[in-house]
PDB file of C-alpha atoms in Angstrom:
ATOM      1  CA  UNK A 148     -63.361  15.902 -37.512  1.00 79.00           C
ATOM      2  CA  UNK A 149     -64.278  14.280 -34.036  1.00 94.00           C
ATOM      3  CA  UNK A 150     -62.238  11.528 -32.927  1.00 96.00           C
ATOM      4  CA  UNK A 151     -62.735   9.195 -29.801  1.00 96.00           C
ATOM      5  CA  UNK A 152     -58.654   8.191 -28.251  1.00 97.00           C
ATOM      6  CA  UNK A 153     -58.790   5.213 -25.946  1.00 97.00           C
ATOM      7  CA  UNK A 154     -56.048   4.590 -23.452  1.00 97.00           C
ATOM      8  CA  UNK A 155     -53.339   2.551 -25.445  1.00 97.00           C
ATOM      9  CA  UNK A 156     -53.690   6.191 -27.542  1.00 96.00           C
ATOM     10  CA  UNK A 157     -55.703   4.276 -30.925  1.00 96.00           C
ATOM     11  CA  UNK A 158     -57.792   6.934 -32.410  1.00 95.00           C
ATOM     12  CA  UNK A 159     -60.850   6.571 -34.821  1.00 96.00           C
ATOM     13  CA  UNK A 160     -63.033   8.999 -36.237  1.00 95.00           C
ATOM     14  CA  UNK A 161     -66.690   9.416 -34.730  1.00 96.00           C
ATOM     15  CA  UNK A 162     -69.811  11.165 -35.898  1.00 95.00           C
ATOM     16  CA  UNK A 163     -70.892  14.095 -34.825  1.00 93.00           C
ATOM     17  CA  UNK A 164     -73.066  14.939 -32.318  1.00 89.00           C
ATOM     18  CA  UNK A 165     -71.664  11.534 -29.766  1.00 89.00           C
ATOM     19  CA  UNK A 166     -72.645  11.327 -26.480  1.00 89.00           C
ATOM     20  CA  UNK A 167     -71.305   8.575 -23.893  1.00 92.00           C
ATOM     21  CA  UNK A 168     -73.974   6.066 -24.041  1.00 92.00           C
ATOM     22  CA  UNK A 169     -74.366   6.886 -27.631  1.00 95.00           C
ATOM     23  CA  UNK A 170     -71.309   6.719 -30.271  1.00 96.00           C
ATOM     24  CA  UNK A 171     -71.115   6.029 -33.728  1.00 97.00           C
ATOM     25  CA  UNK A 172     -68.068   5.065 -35.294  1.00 97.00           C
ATOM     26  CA  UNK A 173     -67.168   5.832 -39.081  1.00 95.00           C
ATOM     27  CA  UNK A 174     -64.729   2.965 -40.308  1.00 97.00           C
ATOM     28  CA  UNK A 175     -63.772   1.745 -43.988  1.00 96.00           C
ATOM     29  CA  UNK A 176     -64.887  -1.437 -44.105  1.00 96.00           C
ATOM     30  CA  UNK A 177     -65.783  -4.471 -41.893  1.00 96.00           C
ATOM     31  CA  UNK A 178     -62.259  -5.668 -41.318  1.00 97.00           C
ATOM     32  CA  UNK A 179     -61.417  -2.077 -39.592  1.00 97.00           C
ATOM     33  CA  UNK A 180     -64.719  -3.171 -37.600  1.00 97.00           C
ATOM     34  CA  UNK A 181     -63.045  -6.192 -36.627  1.00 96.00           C
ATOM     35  CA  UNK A 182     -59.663  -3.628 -35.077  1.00 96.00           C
ATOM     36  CA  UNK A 183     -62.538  -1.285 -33.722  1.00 97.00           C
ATOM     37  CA  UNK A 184     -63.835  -4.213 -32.069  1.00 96.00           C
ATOM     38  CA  UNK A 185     -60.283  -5.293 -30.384  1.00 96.00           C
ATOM     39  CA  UNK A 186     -59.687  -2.353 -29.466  1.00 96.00           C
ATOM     40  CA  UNK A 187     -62.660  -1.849 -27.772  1.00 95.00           C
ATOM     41  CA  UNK A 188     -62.212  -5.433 -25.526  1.00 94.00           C
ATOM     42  CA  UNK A 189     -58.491  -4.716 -24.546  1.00 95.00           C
ATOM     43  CA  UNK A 190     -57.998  -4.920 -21.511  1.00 91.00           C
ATOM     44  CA  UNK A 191     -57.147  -1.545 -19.605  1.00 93.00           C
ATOM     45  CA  UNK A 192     -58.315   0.284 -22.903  1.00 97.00           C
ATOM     46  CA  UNK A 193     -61.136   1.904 -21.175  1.00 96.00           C
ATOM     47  CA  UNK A 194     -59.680   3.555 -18.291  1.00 95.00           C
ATOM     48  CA  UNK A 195     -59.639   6.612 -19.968  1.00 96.00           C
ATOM     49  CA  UNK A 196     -61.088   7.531 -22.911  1.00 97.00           C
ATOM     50  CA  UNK A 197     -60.999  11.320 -24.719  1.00 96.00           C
ATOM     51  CA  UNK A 198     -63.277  12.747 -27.301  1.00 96.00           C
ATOM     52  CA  UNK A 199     -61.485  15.078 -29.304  1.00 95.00           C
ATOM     53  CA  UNK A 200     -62.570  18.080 -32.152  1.00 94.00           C
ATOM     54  CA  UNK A 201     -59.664  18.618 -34.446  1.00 90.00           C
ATOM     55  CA  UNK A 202     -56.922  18.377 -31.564  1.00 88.00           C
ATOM     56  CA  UNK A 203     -58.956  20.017 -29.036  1.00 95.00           C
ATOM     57  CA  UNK A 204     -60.050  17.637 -26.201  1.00 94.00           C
ATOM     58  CA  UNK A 205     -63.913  17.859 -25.376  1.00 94.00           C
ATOM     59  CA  UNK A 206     -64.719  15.415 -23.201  1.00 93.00           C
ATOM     60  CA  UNK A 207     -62.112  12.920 -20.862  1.00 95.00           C
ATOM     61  CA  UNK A 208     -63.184   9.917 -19.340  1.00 96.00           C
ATOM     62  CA  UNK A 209     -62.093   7.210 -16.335  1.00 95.00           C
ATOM     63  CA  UNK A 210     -62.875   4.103 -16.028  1.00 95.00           C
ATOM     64  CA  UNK A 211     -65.443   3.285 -18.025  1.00 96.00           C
ATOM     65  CA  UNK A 212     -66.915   0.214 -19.257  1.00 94.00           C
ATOM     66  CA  UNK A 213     -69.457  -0.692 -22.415  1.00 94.00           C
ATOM     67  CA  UNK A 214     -72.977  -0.234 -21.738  1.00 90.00           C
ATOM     68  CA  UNK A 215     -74.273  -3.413 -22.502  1.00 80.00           C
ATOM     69  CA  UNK A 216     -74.035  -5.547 -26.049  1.00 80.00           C
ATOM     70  CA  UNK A 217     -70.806  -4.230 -27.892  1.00 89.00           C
ATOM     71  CA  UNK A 218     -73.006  -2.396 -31.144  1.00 95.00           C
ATOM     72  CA  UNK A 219     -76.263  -1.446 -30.663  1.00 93.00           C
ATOM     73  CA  UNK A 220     -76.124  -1.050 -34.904  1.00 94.00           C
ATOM     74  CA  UNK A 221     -74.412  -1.708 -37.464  1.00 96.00           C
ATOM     75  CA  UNK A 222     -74.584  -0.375 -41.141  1.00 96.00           C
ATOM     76  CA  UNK A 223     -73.110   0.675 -44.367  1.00 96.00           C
ATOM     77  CA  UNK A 224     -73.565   4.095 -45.542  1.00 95.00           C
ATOM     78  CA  UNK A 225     -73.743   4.844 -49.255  1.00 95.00           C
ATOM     79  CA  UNK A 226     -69.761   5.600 -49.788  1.00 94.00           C
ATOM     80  CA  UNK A 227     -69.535   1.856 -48.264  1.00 95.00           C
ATOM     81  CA  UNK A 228     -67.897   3.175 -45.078  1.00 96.00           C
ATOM     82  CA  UNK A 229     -69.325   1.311 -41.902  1.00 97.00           C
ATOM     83  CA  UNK A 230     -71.007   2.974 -39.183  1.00 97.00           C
ATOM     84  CA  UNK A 231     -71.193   0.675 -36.032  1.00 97.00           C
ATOM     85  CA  UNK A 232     -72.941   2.468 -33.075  1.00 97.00           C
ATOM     86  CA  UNK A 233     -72.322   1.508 -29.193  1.00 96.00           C
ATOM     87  CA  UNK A 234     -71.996   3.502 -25.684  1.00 96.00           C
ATOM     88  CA  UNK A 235     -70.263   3.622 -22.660  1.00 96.00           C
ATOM     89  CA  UNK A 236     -71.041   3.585 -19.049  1.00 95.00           C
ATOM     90  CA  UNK A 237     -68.806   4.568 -15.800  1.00 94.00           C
ATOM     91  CA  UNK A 238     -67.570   2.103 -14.090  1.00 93.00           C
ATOM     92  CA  UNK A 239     -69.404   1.247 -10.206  1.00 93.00           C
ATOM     93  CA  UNK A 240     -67.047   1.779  -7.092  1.00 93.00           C
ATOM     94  CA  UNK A 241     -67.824  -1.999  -6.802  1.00 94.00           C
ATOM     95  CA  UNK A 242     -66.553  -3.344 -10.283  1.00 89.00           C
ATOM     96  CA  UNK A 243     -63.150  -0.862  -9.395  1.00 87.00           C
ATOM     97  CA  UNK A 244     -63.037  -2.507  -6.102  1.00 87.00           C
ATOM     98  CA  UNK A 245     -63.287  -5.804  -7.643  1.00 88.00           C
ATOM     99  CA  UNK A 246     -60.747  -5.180 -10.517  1.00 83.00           C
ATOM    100  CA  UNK A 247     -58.432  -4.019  -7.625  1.00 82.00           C
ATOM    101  CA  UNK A 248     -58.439  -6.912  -5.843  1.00 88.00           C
ATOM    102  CA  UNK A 249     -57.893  -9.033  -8.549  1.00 85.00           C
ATOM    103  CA  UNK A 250     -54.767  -7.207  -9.719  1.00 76.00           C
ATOM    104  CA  UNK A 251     -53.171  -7.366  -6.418  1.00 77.00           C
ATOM    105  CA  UNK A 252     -54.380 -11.103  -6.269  1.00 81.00           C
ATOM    106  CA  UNK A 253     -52.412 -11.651  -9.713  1.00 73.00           C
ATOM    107  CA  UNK A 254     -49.242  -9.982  -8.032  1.00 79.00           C
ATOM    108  CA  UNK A 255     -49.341 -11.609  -4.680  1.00 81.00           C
ATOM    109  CA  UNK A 256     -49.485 -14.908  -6.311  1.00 78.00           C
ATOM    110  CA  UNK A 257     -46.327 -14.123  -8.557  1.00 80.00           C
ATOM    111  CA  UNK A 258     -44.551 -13.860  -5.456  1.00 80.00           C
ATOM    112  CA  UNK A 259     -45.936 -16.807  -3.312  1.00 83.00           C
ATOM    113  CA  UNK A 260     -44.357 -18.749  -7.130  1.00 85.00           C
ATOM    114  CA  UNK A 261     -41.711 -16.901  -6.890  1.00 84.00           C
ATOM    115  CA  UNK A 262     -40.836 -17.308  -3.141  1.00 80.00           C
ATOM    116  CA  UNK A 263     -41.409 -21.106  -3.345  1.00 82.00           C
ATOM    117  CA  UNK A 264     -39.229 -21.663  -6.362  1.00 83.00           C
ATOM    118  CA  UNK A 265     -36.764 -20.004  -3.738  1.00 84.00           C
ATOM    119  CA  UNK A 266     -37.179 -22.650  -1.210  1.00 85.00           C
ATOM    120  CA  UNK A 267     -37.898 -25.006  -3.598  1.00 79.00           C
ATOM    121  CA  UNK A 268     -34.710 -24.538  -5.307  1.00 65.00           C
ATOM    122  CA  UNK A 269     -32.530 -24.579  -1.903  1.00 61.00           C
ATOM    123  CA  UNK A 270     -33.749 -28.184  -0.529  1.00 48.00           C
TER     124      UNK A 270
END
């Protein structure tokens, strides 16, 4: 069975024969799309992302990002099961830069709020 294993360590089982930019999920019904779908927009969930066969890893992955419209299809096979097809892209040097930046942003203004509760809270 070939699985793909996204950062926060979710697992789901793939068809065979996946390739980055072209994945096709195997889920039970549309609700488990709706989880699939989740965990695909979590933030952070794509910085690394493993295909697997059985246990054995066969392809690792860094930052990556989707490659454009979440599915490119969507359909029910005969047992019911849903197969929802989408890809993946790696990440530019410019969208890392950019995601740096704002994380450091988001942790140097925690600390200008914290620093003026500080003084705010001596006067």
């Amino acid at each position: 069975m070939q699985k793909i294993v996204f950062t926060d360590k979710t697992e789901f089982e793939i068809m065979p024969g996946a390739g980055l930019n072209n994945i096709t999920v195997l889920l039970n019904d549309f609700v488990a799309l709706g989880k699939f779908t989740e965990t695909l927009r979590k933030k952070g969930n794509l910085d690394s992302v493993q295909f697997k066969q059985d246990e054995l890893i066969t392809g690792e992955y860094k930052k990556l990002a989707l490659s454009s419209s979440i599915y490119s299809n969507v359909d029910v096979n005969e047992d019911g099961k849903v197969l929802a097809t989408f890809g993946f892209r790696e990440k530019t040097k410019l969208e890392i830069t950019v995601e740096t930046i704002q994380a450091d942003q988001v942790t140097q203004d925690g600390a200008i709020m914290e620093l003026a509760e500080m003084i705010g809270g001596q006067a």
